[in-house]
PDB file of C-alpha atoms and ligand atoms in Angstrom:
ATOM      1  CA  MET A 112    -145.307 140.848 -35.053  1.00  0.00           C
ATOM      2  CA  LEU A 113    -142.429 138.808 -36.707  1.00  0.00           C
ATOM      3  CA  SER A 114    -141.052 136.077 -34.483  1.00  0.00           C
ATOM      4  CA  VAL A 115    -137.671 134.814 -35.460  1.00  0.00           C
ATOM      5  CA  VAL A 116    -137.367 130.984 -35.017  1.00  0.00           C
ATOM      6  CA  PRO A 117    -133.903 130.140 -33.488  1.00  0.00           C
ATOM      7  CA  ARG A 118    -131.815 128.097 -35.368  1.00  0.00           C
ATOM      8  CA  PRO A 119    -130.543 124.951 -33.551  1.00  0.00           C
ATOM      9  CA  VAL A 120    -127.016 124.039 -33.331  1.00  0.00           C
ATOM     10  CA  LEU A 121    -125.948 120.395 -34.095  1.00  0.00           C
ATOM     11  CA  VAL A 122    -122.583 119.005 -32.727  1.00  0.00           C
ATOM     12  CA  ARG A 123    -121.032 115.707 -33.507  1.00  0.00           C
ATOM     13  CA  ALA A 124    -118.821 114.039 -30.980  1.00  0.00           C
ATOM     14  CA  PRO A 125    -116.730 110.903 -31.178  1.00  0.00           C
ATOM     15  CA  ALA A 126    -116.393 107.936 -29.027  1.00  0.00           C
ATOM     16  CA  LYS A 127    -112.784 106.885 -27.837  1.00  0.00           C
ATOM     17  CA  VAL A 128    -111.002 103.744 -27.358  1.00  0.00           C
ATOM     18  CA  ASN A 129    -107.749 103.691 -24.900  1.00  0.00           C
ATOM     19  CA  LEU A 130    -105.059 101.836 -26.863  1.00  0.00           C
ATOM     20  CA  HIS A 131    -102.772 102.113 -23.728  1.00  0.00           C
ATOM     21  CA  LEU A 132    -104.394 102.358 -20.475  1.00  0.00           C
ATOM     22  CA  ALA A 133    -101.732 102.247 -17.517  1.00  0.00           C
ATOM     23  CA  VAL A 134    -103.399 102.524 -14.194  1.00  0.00           C
ATOM     24  CA  GLY A 135    -101.124 103.840 -11.211  1.00  0.00           C
ATOM     25  CA  ASP A 136    -101.967 104.384  -7.568  1.00  0.00           C
ATOM     26  CA  LEU A 137    -105.097 105.493  -6.035  1.00  0.00           C
ATOM     27  CA  ARG A 138    -104.750 109.281  -5.209  1.00  0.00           C
ATOM     28  CA  PRO A 139    -106.195 111.121  -2.071  1.00  0.00           C
ATOM     29  CA  ASP A 140    -108.981 112.672  -4.168  1.00  0.00           C
ATOM     30  CA  GLY A 141    -110.222 109.110  -5.380  1.00  0.00           C
ATOM     31  CA  TYR A 142    -108.956 109.284  -8.845  1.00  0.00           C
ATOM     32  CA  HIS A 143    -106.215 107.006  -9.971  1.00  0.00           C
ATOM     33  CA  GLU A 144    -103.023 108.333 -11.662  1.00  0.00           C
ATOM     34  CA  LEU A 145    -102.967 107.437 -15.500  1.00  0.00           C
ATOM     35  CA  THR A 146    -100.914 106.974 -18.544  1.00  0.00           C
ATOM     36  CA  THR A 147    -103.107 106.615 -21.377  1.00  0.00           C
ATOM     37  CA  VAL A 148    -103.090 106.805 -25.297  1.00  0.00           C
ATOM     38  CA  PHE A 149    -106.736 107.768 -26.563  1.00  0.00           C
ATOM     39  CA  GLN A 150    -107.817 107.496 -30.267  1.00  0.00           C
ATOM     40  CA  ALA A 151    -111.180 108.855 -31.240  1.00  0.00           C
ATOM     41  CA  LEU A 152    -113.418 106.552 -33.106  1.00  0.00           C
ATOM     42  CA  SER A 153    -116.046 107.393 -36.144  1.00  0.00           C
ATOM     43  CA  LEU A 154    -118.669 106.250 -33.732  1.00  0.00           C
ATOM     44  CA  CYS A 155    -120.316 109.551 -32.752  1.00  0.00           C
ATOM     45  CA  ASP A 156    -123.142 111.005 -30.764  1.00  0.00           C
ATOM     46  CA  GLU A 157    -125.172 114.045 -32.197  1.00  0.00           C
ATOM     47  CA  VAL A 158    -126.264 116.735 -29.847  1.00  0.00           C
ATOM     48  CA  GLU A 159    -128.761 119.457 -31.053  1.00  0.00           C
ATOM     49  CA  LEU A 160    -128.923 122.534 -28.976  1.00  0.00           C
ATOM     50  CA  VAL A 161    -131.912 125.183 -29.378  1.00  0.00           C
ATOM     51  CA  PRO A 162    -133.109 127.972 -27.176  1.00  0.00           C
ATOM     52  CA  ALA A 163    -135.803 127.061 -24.766  1.00  0.00           C
ATOM     53  CA  LYS A 164    -137.480 128.497 -21.679  1.00  0.00           C
ATOM     54  CA  ALA A 165    -135.637 125.976 -19.179  1.00  0.00           C
ATOM     55  CA  LEU A 166    -132.781 123.678 -19.563  1.00  0.00           C
ATOM     56  CA  THR A 167    -134.121 120.262 -20.765  1.00  0.00           C
ATOM     57  CA  ILE A 168    -132.617 117.073 -21.986  1.00  0.00           C
ATOM     58  CA  LYS A 169    -133.897 114.416 -24.230  1.00  0.00           C
ATOM     59  CA  VAL A 170    -131.972 111.436 -25.318  1.00  0.00           C
ATOM     60  CA  ARG A 171    -132.922 109.074 -28.373  1.00  0.00           C
ATOM     61  CA  GLY A 172    -131.180 106.318 -29.954  1.00  0.00           C
ATOM     62  CA  GLU A 173    -130.027 102.963 -28.317  1.00  0.00           C
ATOM     63  CA  GLY A 174    -129.732 102.713 -24.799  1.00  0.00           C
ATOM     64  CA  ALA A 175    -131.351 106.068 -24.494  1.00  0.00           C
ATOM     65  CA  ARG A 176    -133.683 104.622 -21.754  1.00  0.00           C
ATOM     66  CA  ASP A 177    -130.605 104.111 -19.457  1.00  0.00           C
ATOM     67  CA  VAL A 178    -129.331 107.669 -19.805  1.00  0.00           C
ATOM     68  CA  PRO A 179    -130.706 110.230 -17.091  1.00  0.00           C
ATOM     69  CA  THR A 180    -132.211 113.354 -18.236  1.00  0.00           C
ATOM     70  CA  ASP A 181    -131.796 115.449 -15.124  1.00  0.00           C
ATOM     71  CA  ARG A 182    -128.983 117.096 -13.220  1.00  0.00           C
ATOM     72  CA  ARG A 183    -127.171 113.425 -12.955  1.00  0.00           C
ATOM     73  CA  ASN A 184    -126.567 113.928 -16.764  1.00  0.00           C
ATOM     74  CA  LEU A 185    -123.071 115.184 -17.482  1.00  0.00           C
ATOM     75  CA  VAL A 186    -124.509 117.301 -20.281  1.00  0.00           C
ATOM     76  CA  TRP A 187    -126.750 119.090 -17.418  1.00  0.00           C
ATOM     77  CA  LYS A 188    -123.500 119.737 -15.626  1.00  0.00           C
ATOM     78  CA  ALA A 189    -121.712 121.241 -18.891  1.00  0.00           C
ATOM     79  CA  ALA A 190    -124.665 123.481 -19.536  1.00  0.00           C
ATOM     80  CA  THR A 191    -125.045 124.889 -16.030  1.00  0.00           C
ATOM     81  CA  ARG A 192    -121.177 125.326 -15.790  1.00  0.00           C
ATOM     82  CA  LEU A 193    -120.716 126.979 -18.891  1.00  0.00           C
ATOM     83  CA  ALA A 194    -123.792 129.370 -18.311  1.00  0.00           C
ATOM     84  CA  HIS A 195    -122.490 130.140 -14.755  1.00  0.00           C
ATOM     85  CA  LYS A 196    -118.931 130.923 -16.005  1.00  0.00           C
ATOM     86  CA  VAL A 197    -120.495 133.510 -18.567  1.00  0.00           C
ATOM     87  CA  GLY A 198    -123.073 134.922 -16.471  1.00  0.00           C
ATOM     88  CA  ARG A 199    -126.427 133.576 -18.054  1.00  0.00           C
ATOM     89  CA  ASP A 200    -128.936 131.245 -17.546  1.00  0.00           C
ATOM     90  CA  PRO A 201    -129.034 127.782 -19.166  1.00  0.00           C
ATOM     91  CA  LEU A 202    -132.172 128.167 -21.237  1.00  0.00           C
ATOM     92  CA  VAL A 203    -131.611 125.509 -23.753  1.00  0.00           C
ATOM     93  CA  GLU A 204    -133.132 122.315 -24.865  1.00  0.00           C
ATOM     94  CA  ILE A 205    -130.401 119.607 -25.335  1.00  0.00           C
ATOM     95  CA  VAL A 206    -131.292 116.265 -27.642  1.00  0.00           C
ATOM     96  CA  ILE A 207    -128.696 113.540 -27.681  1.00  0.00           C
ATOM     97  CA  ASP A 208    -128.794 111.019 -30.212  1.00  0.00           C
ATOM     98  CA  LYS A 209    -126.671 108.164 -29.085  1.00  0.00           C
ATOM     99  CA  GLY A 210    -124.595 106.345 -31.300  1.00  0.00           C
ATOM    100  CA  ILE A 211    -122.040 105.544 -28.677  1.00  0.00           C
ATOM    101  CA  PRO A 212    -122.919 102.451 -26.396  1.00  0.00           C
ATOM    102  CA  VAL A 213    -124.145 103.721 -22.966  1.00  0.00           C
ATOM    103  CA  ALA A 214    -122.035 102.758 -20.017  1.00  0.00           C
ATOM    104  CA  GLY A 215    -119.744 100.997 -22.525  1.00  0.00           C
ATOM    105  CA  GLY A 216    -116.115 102.245 -21.802  1.00  0.00           C
ATOM    106  CA  MET A 217    -116.112 104.563 -24.904  1.00  0.00           C
ATOM    107  CA  ALA A 218    -116.816 107.830 -23.194  1.00  0.00           C
ATOM    108  CA  GLY A 219    -120.326 108.393 -24.621  1.00  0.00           C
ATOM    109  CA  GLY A 220    -121.384 110.707 -21.636  1.00  0.00           C
ATOM    110  CA  SER A 221    -118.243 112.721 -22.027  1.00  0.00           C
ATOM    111  CA  ALA A 222    -118.588 113.293 -25.859  1.00  0.00           C
ATOM    112  CA  ASP A 223    -121.979 114.613 -25.061  1.00  0.00           C
ATOM    113  CA  ALA A 224    -120.574 116.976 -22.402  1.00  0.00           C
ATOM    114  CA  ALA A 225    -117.897 118.024 -24.903  1.00  0.00           C
ATOM    115  CA  ALA A 226    -120.594 118.632 -27.594  1.00  0.00           C
ATOM    116  CA  THR A 227    -122.404 120.698 -25.291  1.00  0.00           C
ATOM    117  CA  LEU A 228    -119.664 122.989 -24.365  1.00  0.00           C
ATOM    118  CA  VAL A 229    -118.976 123.422 -28.219  1.00  0.00           C
ATOM    119  CA  GLY A 230    -122.565 123.803 -29.082  1.00  0.00           C
ATOM    120  CA  LEU A 231    -123.301 126.341 -26.384  1.00  0.00           C
ATOM    121  CA  ASN A 232    -120.254 128.416 -27.525  1.00  0.00           C
ATOM    122  CA  ALA A 233    -121.723 128.616 -30.986  1.00  0.00           C
ATOM    123  CA  LEU A 234    -125.305 128.983 -29.993  1.00  0.00           C
ATOM    124  CA  TRP A 235    -124.522 131.850 -27.530  1.00  0.00           C
ATOM    125  CA  HIS A 236    -121.788 133.361 -29.803  1.00  0.00           C
ATOM    126  CA  LEU A 237    -119.526 133.373 -26.753  1.00  0.00           C
ATOM    127  CA  ASP A 238    -115.973 132.817 -28.743  1.00  0.00           C
ATOM    128  CA  LEU A 239    -114.354 130.823 -26.227  1.00  0.00           C
ATOM    129  CA  THR A 240    -111.135 129.462 -27.242  1.00  0.00           C
ATOM    130  CA  ARG A 241    -110.505 125.587 -27.338  1.00  0.00           C
ATOM    131  CA  ASP A 242    -108.267 126.071 -24.199  1.00  0.00           C
ATOM    132  CA  GLU A 243    -110.840 127.734 -22.168  1.00  0.00           C
ATOM    133  CA  LEU A 244    -113.508 125.108 -23.176  1.00  0.00           C
ATOM    134  CA  ALA A 245    -110.695 122.375 -22.138  1.00  0.00           C
ATOM    135  CA  ASP A 246    -110.590 123.913 -18.812  1.00  0.00           C
ATOM    136  CA  ILE A 247    -114.132 123.550 -18.171  1.00  0.00           C
ATOM    137  CA  ALA A 248    -114.049 120.309 -19.819  1.00  0.00           C
ATOM    138  CA  SER A 249    -111.545 119.073 -17.044  1.00  0.00           C
ATOM    139  CA  GLU A 250    -113.739 119.988 -14.411  1.00  0.00           C
ATOM    140  CA  LEU A 251    -116.547 117.761 -15.646  1.00  0.00           C
ATOM    141  CA  GLY A 252    -114.845 114.399 -16.201  1.00  0.00           C
ATOM    142  CA  SER A 253    -111.539 112.874 -16.874  1.00  0.00           C
ATOM    143  CA  ASP A 254    -112.565 111.983 -20.430  1.00  0.00           C
ATOM    144  CA  VAL A 255    -114.102 115.250 -21.559  1.00  0.00           C
ATOM    145  CA  PRO A 256    -111.178 117.216 -22.544  1.00  0.00           C
ATOM    146  CA  PHE A 257    -110.251 114.239 -24.933  1.00  0.00           C
ATOM    147  CA  SER A 258    -113.652 114.306 -26.549  1.00  0.00           C
ATOM    148  CA  LEU A 259    -113.107 117.969 -27.239  1.00  0.00           C
ATOM    149  CA  HIS A 260    -109.511 117.264 -28.646  1.00  0.00           C
ATOM    150  CA  GLY A 261    -110.048 114.178 -30.643  1.00  0.00           C
ATOM    151  CA  GLY A 262    -107.532 112.701 -32.726  1.00  0.00           C
ATOM    152  CA  SER A 263    -104.964 110.630 -31.049  1.00  0.00           C
ATOM    153  CA  ALA A 264    -103.326 111.937 -27.623  1.00  0.00           C
ATOM    154  CA  LEU A 265    -101.329 110.831 -24.612  1.00  0.00           C
ATOM    155  CA  GLY A 266    -103.291 111.539 -21.410  1.00  0.00           C
ATOM    156  CA  THR A 267    -101.807 111.869 -17.811  1.00  0.00           C
ATOM    157  CA  GLY A 268    -102.975 112.916 -14.629  1.00  0.00           C
ATOM    158  CA  ARG A 269    -106.266 111.412 -14.252  1.00  0.00           C
ATOM    159  CA  GLY A 270    -106.489 111.404 -18.002  1.00  0.00           C
ATOM    160  CA  GLU A 271    -107.423 115.124 -18.379  1.00  0.00           C
ATOM    161  CA  LYS A 272    -103.828 116.569 -19.272  1.00  0.00           C
ATOM    162  CA  LEU A 273    -103.538 115.873 -22.946  1.00  0.00           C
ATOM    163  CA  LEU A 274    -100.696 115.825 -25.522  1.00  0.00           C
ATOM    164  CA  PRO A 275    -101.202 115.317 -29.188  1.00  0.00           C
ATOM    165  CA  VAL A 276     -99.766 111.993 -30.572  1.00  0.00           C
ATOM    166  CA  LEU A 277     -98.519 111.791 -34.265  1.00  0.00           C
ATOM    167  CA  SER A 278    -100.612 109.146 -35.952  1.00  0.00           C
ATOM    168  CA  ARG A 279    -100.205 108.177 -39.631  1.00  0.00           C
ATOM    169  CA  ASN A 280    -102.955 106.155 -41.391  1.00  0.00           C
ATOM    170  CA  THR A 281    -106.479 105.232 -40.576  1.00  0.00           C
ATOM    171  CA  PHE A 282    -106.887 102.352 -38.188  1.00  0.00           C
ATOM    172  CA  HIS A 283    -110.064  99.923 -38.622  1.00  0.00           C
ATOM    173  CA  TRP A 284    -112.010  98.733 -35.804  1.00  0.00           C
ATOM    174  CA  VAL A 285    -114.830  96.447 -35.056  1.00  0.00           C
ATOM    175  CA  LEU A 286    -116.753  97.127 -31.599  1.00  0.00           C
ATOM    176  CA  ALA A 287    -118.716  94.350 -29.944  1.00  0.00           C
ATOM    177  CA  LEU A 288    -121.303  96.057 -27.653  1.00  0.00           C
ATOM    178  CA  ALA A 289    -122.046  94.129 -24.592  1.00  0.00           C
ATOM    179  CA  LYS A 290    -125.394  93.163 -22.941  1.00  0.00           C
ATOM    180  CA  GLY A 291    -125.482  95.520 -20.158  1.00  0.00           C
ATOM    181  CA  GLY A 292    -123.154  98.298 -18.999  1.00  0.00           C
ATOM    182  CA  LEU A 293    -120.176  98.444 -16.375  1.00  0.00           C
ATOM    183  CA  SER A 294    -119.646 100.988 -13.845  1.00  0.00           C
ATOM    184  CA  THR A 295    -116.294 103.017 -14.148  1.00  0.00           C
ATOM    185  CA  PRO A 296    -115.921 103.558 -10.430  1.00  0.00           C
ATOM    186  CA  GLU A 297    -116.796  99.942  -9.957  1.00  0.00           C
ATOM    187  CA  VAL A 298    -114.166  98.657 -12.322  1.00  0.00           C
ATOM    188  CA  TYR A 299    -111.342 100.661 -10.759  1.00  0.00           C
ATOM    189  CA  ARG A 300    -112.567  99.585  -7.219  1.00  0.00           C
ATOM    190  CA  GLU A 301    -112.293  95.853  -8.592  1.00  0.00           C
ATOM    191  CA  LEU A 302    -108.891  96.686  -9.969  1.00  0.00           C
ATOM    192  CA  ASP A 303    -107.948  98.094  -6.482  1.00  0.00           C
ATOM    193  CA  ARG A 304    -109.340  94.662  -4.892  1.00  0.00           C
ATOM    194  CA  LEU A 305    -107.609  92.415  -7.412  1.00  0.00           C
ATOM    195  CA  ARG A 306    -104.217  94.304  -6.863  1.00  0.00           C
ATOM    196  CA  GLY A 307    -104.828  94.083  -3.068  1.00  0.00           C
ATOM    197  CA  GLN A 308    -104.847  90.189  -3.461  1.00  0.00           C
ATOM    198  CA  GLY A 309    -101.686  89.910  -5.739  1.00  0.00           C
ATOM    199  CA  GLN A 310    -100.858  91.992  -8.631  1.00  0.00           C
ATOM    200  CA  PRO A 311    -102.418  91.629 -12.179  1.00  0.00           C
ATOM    201  CA  PRO A 312     -99.450  92.132 -14.445  1.00  0.00           C
ATOM    202  CA  ARG A 313     -99.174  96.007 -15.266  1.00  0.00           C
ATOM    203  CA  ILE A 314     -98.616  97.142 -18.734  1.00  0.00           C
ATOM    204  CA  GLY A 315     -95.239  98.739 -19.600  1.00  0.00           C
ATOM    205  CA  ASP A 316     -94.853 102.297 -20.897  1.00  0.00           C
ATOM    206  CA  ALA A 317     -96.483 103.591 -24.141  1.00  0.00           C
ATOM    207  CA  GLN A 318     -93.400 104.527 -26.079  1.00  0.00           C
ATOM    208  CA  LYS A 319     -93.315 101.430 -28.521  1.00  0.00           C
ATOM    209  CA  LEU A 320     -96.920 102.014 -29.091  1.00  0.00           C
ATOM    210  CA  MET A 321     -96.726 105.486 -29.861  1.00  0.00           C
ATOM    211  CA  GLN A 322     -93.960 104.653 -32.531  1.00  0.00           C
ATOM    212  CA  SER A 323     -96.454 102.319 -34.034  1.00  0.00           C
ATOM    213  CA  LEU A 324     -99.003 104.917 -34.351  1.00  0.00           C
ATOM    214  CA  ALA A 325     -96.316 107.318 -36.169  1.00  0.00           C
ATOM    215  CA  ALA A 326     -95.465 104.530 -38.303  1.00  0.00           C
ATOM    216  CA  GLY A 327     -99.236 103.660 -39.089  1.00  0.00           C
ATOM    217  CA  ASP A 328     -98.380 100.140 -38.558  1.00  0.00           C
ATOM    218  CA  SER A 329    -101.543  98.377 -37.578  1.00  0.00           C
ATOM    219  CA  ALA A 330    -100.038  94.985 -37.004  1.00  0.00           C
ATOM    220  CA  GLN A 331     -97.301  96.605 -34.814  1.00  0.00           C
ATOM    221  CA  LEU A 332     -99.945  98.561 -32.879  1.00  0.00           C
ATOM    222  CA  ALA A 333    -102.189  95.288 -32.223  1.00  0.00           C
ATOM    223  CA  ALA A 334     -99.345  93.612 -30.489  1.00  0.00           C
ATOM    224  CA  LEU A 335     -98.702  96.605 -28.084  1.00  0.00           C
ATOM    225  CA  LEU A 336    -102.425  97.286 -27.283  1.00  0.00           C
ATOM    226  CA  GLY A 337    -102.968  97.243 -23.296  1.00  0.00           C
ATOM    227  CA  ASN A 338    -105.282  98.047 -20.808  1.00  0.00           C
ATOM    228  CA  ASP A 339    -104.811  97.776 -17.005  1.00  0.00           C
ATOM    229  CA  LEU A 340    -108.569  97.736 -16.311  1.00  0.00           C
ATOM    230  CA  GLN A 341    -109.181  94.668 -18.547  1.00  0.00           C
ATOM    231  CA  ALA A 342    -108.382  92.228 -15.700  1.00  0.00           C
ATOM    232  CA  ALA A 343    -111.226  94.061 -13.647  1.00  0.00           C
ATOM    233  CA  ALA A 344    -113.608  94.270 -16.346  1.00  0.00           C
ATOM    234  CA  LEU A 345    -113.247  90.615 -17.001  1.00  0.00           C
ATOM    235  CA  SER A 346    -113.318  89.715 -13.328  1.00  0.00           C
ATOM    236  CA  LEU A 347    -116.847  91.627 -13.150  1.00  0.00           C
ATOM    237  CA  LYS A 348    -118.120  90.093 -16.386  1.00  0.00           C
ATOM    238  CA  PRO A 349    -116.251  86.952 -17.309  1.00  0.00           C
ATOM    239  CA  GLU A 350    -118.444  86.313 -20.383  1.00  0.00           C
ATOM    240  CA  LEU A 351    -116.227  89.039 -22.105  1.00  0.00           C
ATOM    241  CA  ARG A 352    -113.440  86.378 -22.337  1.00  0.00           C
ATOM    242  CA  ARG A 353    -115.647  84.682 -25.050  1.00  0.00           C
ATOM    243  CA  THR A 354    -116.231  87.727 -26.683  1.00  0.00           C
ATOM    244  CA  LEU A 355    -112.470  88.637 -27.051  1.00  0.00           C
ATOM    245  CA  ARG A 356    -111.437  85.055 -28.313  1.00  0.00           C
ATOM    246  CA  ALA A 357    -114.249  85.221 -30.951  1.00  0.00           C
ATOM    247  CA  GLY A 358    -112.899  88.309 -32.462  1.00  0.00           C
ATOM    248  CA  ILE A 359    -109.420  87.098 -32.806  1.00  0.00           C
ATOM    249  CA  ASN A 360    -110.981  83.917 -34.247  1.00  0.00           C
ATOM    250  CA  ALA A 361    -113.008  85.884 -36.511  1.00  0.00           C
ATOM    251  CA  GLY A 362    -109.679  87.329 -38.041  1.00  0.00           C
ATOM    252  CA  ALA A 363    -109.021  90.535 -35.967  1.00  0.00           C
ATOM    253  CA  LEU A 364    -105.307  91.285 -35.463  1.00  0.00           C
ATOM    254  CA  ALA A 365    -106.007  91.928 -31.628  1.00  0.00           C
ATOM    255  CA  GLY A 366    -109.034  92.573 -29.146  1.00  0.00           C
ATOM    256  CA  ILE A 367    -109.048  94.579 -26.026  1.00  0.00           C
ATOM    257  CA  VAL A 368    -111.520  95.605 -23.497  1.00  0.00           C
ATOM    258  CA  SER A 369    -112.207  99.475 -24.304  1.00  0.00           C
ATOM    259  CA  GLY A 370    -111.559 101.417 -21.069  1.00  0.00           C
ATOM    260  CA  SER A 371    -113.419 100.225 -18.145  1.00  0.00           C
ATOM    261  CA  GLY A 372    -115.521  98.089 -20.511  1.00  0.00           C
ATOM    262  CA  PRO A 373    -117.713  95.936 -21.268  1.00  0.00           C
ATOM    263  CA  THR A 374    -117.302  97.264 -25.046  1.00  0.00           C
ATOM    264  CA  CYS A 375    -114.588  95.036 -26.731  1.00  0.00           C
ATOM    265  CA  ALA A 376    -112.572  96.674 -29.476  1.00  0.00           C
ATOM    266  CA  PHE A 377    -110.921  94.657 -32.162  1.00  0.00           C
ATOM    267  CA  LEU A 378    -108.038  96.163 -34.468  1.00  0.00           C
ATOM    268  CA  CYS A 379    -108.283  94.940 -37.846  1.00  0.00           C
ATOM    269  CA  GLU A 380    -105.847  94.942 -40.873  1.00  0.00           C
ATOM    270  CA  SER A 381    -108.198  96.901 -43.301  1.00  0.00           C
ATOM    271  CA  ALA A 382    -111.453  98.223 -43.906  1.00  0.00           C
ATOM    272  CA  ASP A 383    -112.351  95.295 -45.853  1.00  0.00           C
ATOM    273  CA  ALA A 384    -111.122  92.875 -42.873  1.00  0.00           C
ATOM    274  CA  ALA A 385    -113.108  94.844 -40.166  1.00  0.00           C
ATOM    275  CA  ILE A 386    -116.381  94.352 -42.472  1.00  0.00           C
ATOM    276  CA  GLU A 387    -115.452  90.383 -42.513  1.00  0.00           C
ATOM    277  CA  VAL A 388    -114.822  90.312 -38.681  1.00  0.00           C
ATOM    278  CA  SER A 389    -118.072  92.227 -37.907  1.00  0.00           C
ATOM    279  CA  THR A 390    -120.032  89.728 -39.900  1.00  0.00           C
ATOM    280  CA  GLU A 391    -118.636  86.715 -38.272  1.00  0.00           C
ATOM    281  CA  LEU A 392    -118.566  88.226 -34.704  1.00  0.00           C
ATOM    282  CA  SER A 393    -122.449  89.017 -35.226  1.00  0.00           C
ATOM    283  CA  GLY A 394    -123.085  85.464 -36.046  1.00  0.00           C
ATOM    284  CA  ALA A 395    -121.095  84.471 -33.092  1.00  0.00           C
ATOM    285  CA  GLY A 396    -123.718  85.102 -30.503  1.00  0.00           C
ATOM    286  CA  VAL A 397    -121.118  86.498 -28.154  1.00  0.00           C
ATOM    287  CA  CYS A 398    -122.209  90.078 -27.845  1.00  0.00           C
ATOM    288  CA  ARG A 399    -125.412  92.290 -28.220  1.00  0.00           C
ATOM    289  CA  SER A 400    -124.410  93.938 -31.411  1.00  0.00           C
ATOM    290  CA  VAL A 401    -121.329  95.079 -33.576  1.00  0.00           C
ATOM    291  CA  ARG A 402    -120.080  98.292 -35.014  1.00  0.00           C
ATOM    292  CA  VAL A 403    -117.352  99.155 -37.459  1.00  0.00           C
ATOM    293  CA  ALA A 404    -115.408 102.271 -36.882  1.00  0.00           C
ATOM    294  CA  ALA A 405    -112.156 103.921 -37.856  1.00  0.00           C
ATOM    295  CA  GLY A 406    -109.941 106.130 -36.310  1.00  0.00           C
ATOM    296  CA  PRO A 407    -108.437 108.858 -35.503  1.00  0.00           C
ATOM    297  CA  VAL A 408    -111.252 111.388 -36.323  1.00  0.00           C
ATOM    298  CA  GLY A 409    -111.540 114.963 -34.946  1.00  0.00           C
ATOM    299  CA  GLY A 410    -112.968 116.010 -31.622  1.00  0.00           C
ATOM    300  CA  ALA A 411    -116.486 117.630 -30.772  1.00  0.00           C
ATOM    301  CA  LYS A 412    -117.535 119.817 -33.697  1.00  0.00           C
ATOM    302  CA  VAL A 413    -120.313 121.914 -34.996  1.00  0.00           C
ATOM    303  CA  ILE A 414    -121.881 120.432 -38.004  1.00  0.00           C
ATOM    304  CA  ASP A 415    -123.280 122.975 -40.720  1.00  0.00           C
ATOM    305  CA  LEU A 416    -126.837 122.179 -40.748  1.00  0.00           C
ATOM    306  CA  GLU A 417    -127.357 123.617 -44.404  1.00  0.00           C
ATOM    307  CA  SER A 418    -124.708 121.187 -45.752  1.00  0.00           C
ATOM    308  CA  ILE A 419    -126.780 118.328 -44.698  1.00  0.00           C
ATOM    309  CA  GLY A 420    -130.127 119.900 -45.950  1.00  0.00           C
TER     310      GLY A 420
HETATM  311  O1  C5P B  81    -113.742 111.512 -14.179  1.00  0.00           O
HETATM  312  P1  C5P B  81    -114.938 110.634 -14.292  1.00  0.00           P
HETATM  313  O2  C5P B  81    -116.128 111.479 -13.349  1.00  0.00           O
HETATM  314  O3  C5P B  81    -115.291 110.407 -15.680  1.00  0.00           O
HETATM  315  O4  C5P B  81    -114.526 109.346 -13.294  1.00  0.00           O
HETATM  316  C1  C5P B  81    -115.410 108.553 -13.087  1.00  0.00           C
HETATM  317  C2  C5P B  81    -115.082 107.587 -11.949  1.00  0.00           C
HETATM  318  O5  C5P B  81    -113.937 106.837 -12.360  1.00  0.00           O
HETATM  319  C3  C5P B  81    -114.105 108.423 -10.869  1.00  0.00           C
HETATM  320  O6  C5P B  81    -115.055 108.772  -9.808  1.00  0.00           O
HETATM  321  C4  C5P B  81    -113.410 107.367 -10.345  1.00  0.00           C
HETATM  322  O7  C5P B  81    -113.913 106.532  -9.365  1.00  0.00           O
HETATM  323  C5  C5P B  81    -112.832 106.577 -11.462  1.00  0.00           C
HETATM  324  N1  C5P B  81    -111.682 107.007 -12.022  1.00  0.00           N
HETATM  325  C6  C5P B  81    -110.495 106.930 -11.468  1.00  0.00           C
HETATM  326  N2  C5P B  81    -109.201 107.374 -11.832  1.00  0.00           N
HETATM  327  C7  C5P B  81    -109.324 108.039 -13.095  1.00  0.00           C
HETATM  328  C8  C5P B  81    -110.554 108.298 -13.676  1.00  0.00           C
HETATM  329  C9  C5P B  81    -111.857 107.845 -13.290  1.00  0.00           C
HETATM  330  O8  C5P B  81    -110.500 106.128 -10.311  1.00  0.00           O
HETATM  331  N3  C5P B  81    -108.074 108.540 -13.653  1.00  0.00           N
END
């Protein structure tokens, strides 16, 4: 009897940086009201999906040992939630290749969940629309809709309500990956604690920053980057101050803690400048490793396996 070997589906999903992250009040549901501007970066995870006898998750790449492979993984929830919605069993093996730092404030787990939704939609020939996938994404986590969407977007609510933002040009980044991660809920709790003791200054609105994106002006954008979670991340990991200083000394236009951290993101003038900053930062001994990335890039997308041989 001829047995047909199932073809795997491969999906690539981007990391994000919050160019503007204004954290409002704690809501009764335990989330904070946000106004944020996301940009998707060329640093990516790859997720491969293939039919199997049971749902299994494997994780490869840097930091893989710190990623759970059971129901605590957002990918597990994405697969079971989608399978339930369409009335089938999640019989699939999912292999995650990490390029995005684990617990780094760059939405790596959300990228994998978004990739799983897109991948299963293709693997199971579901023909769900992007809006239908976005509805499931917002049930999974605050950043998952943006990982699907990609590009540049304004996020409100807990970050899950998205509006596209006009962005001209490509922006060039250097990312300083920290030793160890930070837990997002802990960083939010630390911000609440700091605010209870007297306010760390809050960032303003995002209007000017969105104008600088539309103009494609990196110097202007650099001056407007802001993150309310930065004070909390620095309070939990004071050594990040040195990392931020070192990036500026290395020639970056500006540096910011990415999301809840501890990754630090440095905006640079050009692709060449980013390479120079990354080389100098690598030698400064202030972080675990350094990556160069560009943005905005698209959201989670199936890669044609034949086109890559
Ligand atoms: O939505 P997600 O599961 O990624 O959020 C992780 C945690 O981060 C939440 O449980 C909450 O503690 C915190 N959070 C928040 N306000 C947001 C988003 C996340 O307090 N808007």
